[in-house]
Structures are given as C-alpha cells and as structure tokens.
Amino acid sequence: MRTLVAAVMVITTSVFIDAQRGQGPPAAPPTARAAAAIDLTGTWVSVIHEDWWLRMVTPRKGDYTHLLLTPAARKVADAWDPARDEAAGEQCKGYGAAAITRLPGRLRITWQDENTLKLEYEAGNQTRLLHFGASRPAASPSWQGVSVAEWKYTAVPPRSGELKVVTNRLRAGYLRKNGVPYSTNTAMTEYYHRIMAPNGDSWLTIVSEVVDPENLPQPFVLSTHFKKLPDGAAFTPEPCSAS
Amino acid sequence: MHRGGRATVAMLGCLLITTALGIQMFAQASFATTYQTTDFSGEWWAVGNDVPFAGRMPFEVGYTAELYDYSGLPFNDAGRARADAGDISDWSIPEFVCRPHPGPYNWFYGGGFRITKDIDPITRELVAYHVQFLRSVDRPIYMDGRPHPPEWAPHTWSGFSTGRYDGNTLVVTTTHIRESYIRANSALFSEKSKFTEYLMLDDDLLTITTLLEDPVYMEEPHLQSISFRRDLHKELPYFPCTVNVENVTPGFPHFLPGKNPYIDDTAKMLGLPREAIRGGAETVYPEYRKKLKALPRPSSN
C-alpha cells in the first residue's frame, strides 16, 4: 500500500510541475544580443585578395569589369566627374551601404543596444545600424539606408548560424567609386558568416546581393572577407573622397 | 511475486511514466552531430555568369586572368619566381592539354558543377559528396571520418578531400594536390598546399570560400569566394578532351630567371606600379594604399 501511495505521489508531482510550466506571464523573448547565433563583435580588417586593382585604387573611368549595366547606368557612369562630386559635397556617394563593404579599411562591430548592431567603417567614417526585431519606421533615404537584421540558426543543435540583413531606403550612390550608379530603389541582402581558419585566424565573410533593376539587369552578388584583429586594434576613420 | 518485487515493479513503472511526461526537457538538449545539417547536392550555376566577363567572376581568376598579374596574392619570392618562369603555352604539350583544373580552384573557373551524394545503403549515412565540373575528374569529399593519407602518398589534380559540418557550413579539407594554378595564368600553388573550403548556403545562394595555405609559395593564407545558384534546368555536359600530338613543339615552354619579356605588360596596361601587382602579404592590407601612391607608375605601351 505504501508503495502504491509513493508511486501516485511521484506521478502527481511530475504532472503538477508540468502544469506550473504553462502558467504565469510568458517569458520575454531574448534580445538579439542574448540570442546571437554567432559573435560578430570586434575589429576586422579587409584583406584584399580579390579584385585588388578595382579596390586598392579607384578604377579608371569607364572600367566596368564584372558589371553588367543597363544603358541608362552606363550613360551615368560614363559621365562620372569626381571633381564635380567634390564640389557638390557628394564625395560620399561611393561609400553607401551597397558599396562600402568592398572598400579597403577596418570594420568595427559593437552592440549599440540589446537589439541593434553598430557597424563602423574606417572607409568614409561611415556607420551602419542593423536593427533586429520589429520593422523600422519609414526614414528618409541615406547613404547607409535602413537595415533589418535577423539571426538564421542551424536547424539542429548545437546552435550556431548566420546573420541575414536586408537594407533599403538608400540614397542613390555609386556601386563602384568610378561612378557606377545605384538608385534609391536599391535593395541589398547580406549574409554574415564567421569562419575559422586552421591557423586559428577568425574570418568574416559577407555575401551581398544588390538588386537595382534601374541600373543592374541582374542581381549583383559579391562576397568580401575580413580578418579579426586583436582586441584594442587601431581604428582610424578616413574621410570620404570622390576620387 | 513477493512484496519487495511488487514495490520494485511499481517504482520502475512510475519512473517510466515520469520520464514520458518530462520528455520535452530532453528535447532541448544540445548534442554533437556528424550528420548533414545542410544538403549541398544538386546542379549549381555561377551567379552573373550569363554574360562573359560580367557579374561575379573575379577578374583575376577564371578565364579573364591577365598574364603575370599576381595582385592580391600573398606571394613570397619563391612564388613569384615560379610564376615568372611559367609560360601559358604549356597548355599545348600533350601532357597538359587535357589537364583537369585543380579541385579547389575549379569553383572559380566559371560555369557550373554537380554535387552528388554517396549514401551507405544500409546505414543511410552520408559517406561522401562527389563534385563534378565541366573540366575535372571526379572529386570525392569523404564524410565518413577517414584519415588523410600519409604525406608520401600520390598527389592528384583533385587532391584528397574530407568534409565535416560546422553548423550549417560544410568545411572541406584538401591535401595531396599536385602543383597547379590558383589563377588562370602562371600563378601556382605548391604540392605542399592545404586547402580549406567553406560551403555556405544562404536562401538559394551557395557561396564557396577557399582558404589556401601554401608554405612554399605564399607568405600567409589566401582567401577567395564565389557564389552559385541551384539550377534545375542545367545539365553538366560531357567534356571529351582529346590529346592531340600534332604540331607539338618539343620541350616544356618556360622562361629562365630574368628572361621573361612579358612581366611588366599587365602593370603597363592597368597603369599600376610594377611592384603592386607582384603580390606579397604587405600588398593586400589597406595600409598599402599609402605606399602605392608613392610608387612610380609605368609608362604605357
């Protein structure tokens, strides 16, 4: 009899505990920082293994290597005049979100708050904010636009993953510093991957897809690499330059 | 059954029920896995490759590489010397005319490829991926945990590859690969090279990053990437390469040290300093731009 009583108590206790789990106010969802699939924070340096002569120097006027442009875009690019851009205060046209990842320099990533990643670039002294969660209010077009981010987790444990970022509300700028245009209707999707090299180096690979039917007949896809620097690495922003 | 036996049975029954009720607790547990987290099999086609010389294809790799352009390569002196000695016409000799592209470089040549899976019919475990390109030999990537062969084992065009999953990423390690090109000119990696490739799937976009460690020709690792989309309407064509031994010049095309007359042609064409496109680790970091501005520009042809 005592055995039976003990058995009933064990079952009852288990059921009671389970019932407790379903009561009370729902727990607040974890912040983006707490739920991060990967740690992107730190200072990273772009390593120019690809497209070296398109990135380490400003490409010559009319050099559209890799780019398939609409006739309208080619006409605009052919008329590129860096002195005119400088005079008009438009020297940051080549430093917008659709182009800045490809520019040489360091990238510093920090959490601005629990749901906003801040990306600071030496190139052009630019800053991007990646917002997690609810959609953002409408904003005027700007060089860095509005970016909405979400973690993409692995389907099976252990949990890791990638960061996906969608950016729009961009002010019209240059996809390449030599005047190749992108419009204010441009949409850019990025995927941030962190990979480990056998020698212990940590790399950030950013895959970006730029869609701008006005200037690009097909999506423009690039991937760009940054290497992690030790804590306290120098970070020296550079002003925008039209040439 | 005596009283103690009934008690034992009752307690075991309770534990079983309790376990069943609390099973969701264990569903959240984290555990290491070796099974596939992402399926990379299928037919893939390079993004932006519909129009020659446009889209993603990097200028310095694939079929658009300029001769003796090492810009962006962390070459050391040995790497430069080896590449300077190369003559692209070595493709004409019978031994090389049907030379397959080296495995980890093949992603960058353009076009598409096929990845198939080798599944154990009994255990249904993923034994290997197989990668096939237009101009390649079959390239297995073993997923069953087998070790790489000893260093003295033969080296091949595709090398010996093993893979593992790191989250959603497939990480492939390749050794035992023959000396071959990292760029579609005479820039080579040595047979001591080790490649690590990262296959990453983002929505419908497959990006492959290759990391080359070459202790003979490079000062530090070299990375490059390319992206593809799954294409359900492409078929990988047959590539019937035939060795033609007619009109073959005897000997192996090459240049002796200091005798290559074409070294500076690309620098002149691009209007860039000669030193800049000779490569080297220093040249691939942003600080090099200051030095670059001070270097003399070549006079054009």
GROMACS .gro file of C-alpha atoms in nm, chain B residues 70 73-85 217 219 275 278-281:
model
   21
  313TYR     CA    1   4.973   3.843  -5.904
  316LEU     CA    2   4.818   3.706  -5.392
  317PRO     CA    3   5.035   3.691  -5.079
  318PHE     CA    4   5.322   3.551  -5.283
  319ASN     CA    5   5.673   3.519  -5.144
  320ASP     CA    6   5.984   3.538  -5.362
  321ALA     CA    7   5.964   3.168  -5.443
  322GLY     CA    8   5.606   3.205  -5.558
  323ARG     CA    9   5.692   3.496  -5.783
  324ALA     CA   10   5.995   3.319  -5.927
  325ARG     CA   11   5.794   3.007  -6.001
  326ALA     CA   12   5.515   3.206  -6.165
  327ASP     CA   13   5.756   3.422  -6.367
  328ALA     CA   14   5.909   3.105  -6.511
  460TYR     CA   15   5.490   2.995  -5.239
  462GLU     CA   16   5.363   3.436  -4.707
  518GLU     CA   17   5.566   4.617  -5.755
  521ARG     CA   18   5.381   4.133  -5.800
  522GLY     CA   19   5.181   4.039  -5.491
  523GLY     CA   20   5.301   3.982  -5.136
  524ALA     CA   21   5.129   3.988  -4.798
   0.00000   0.00000   0.00000
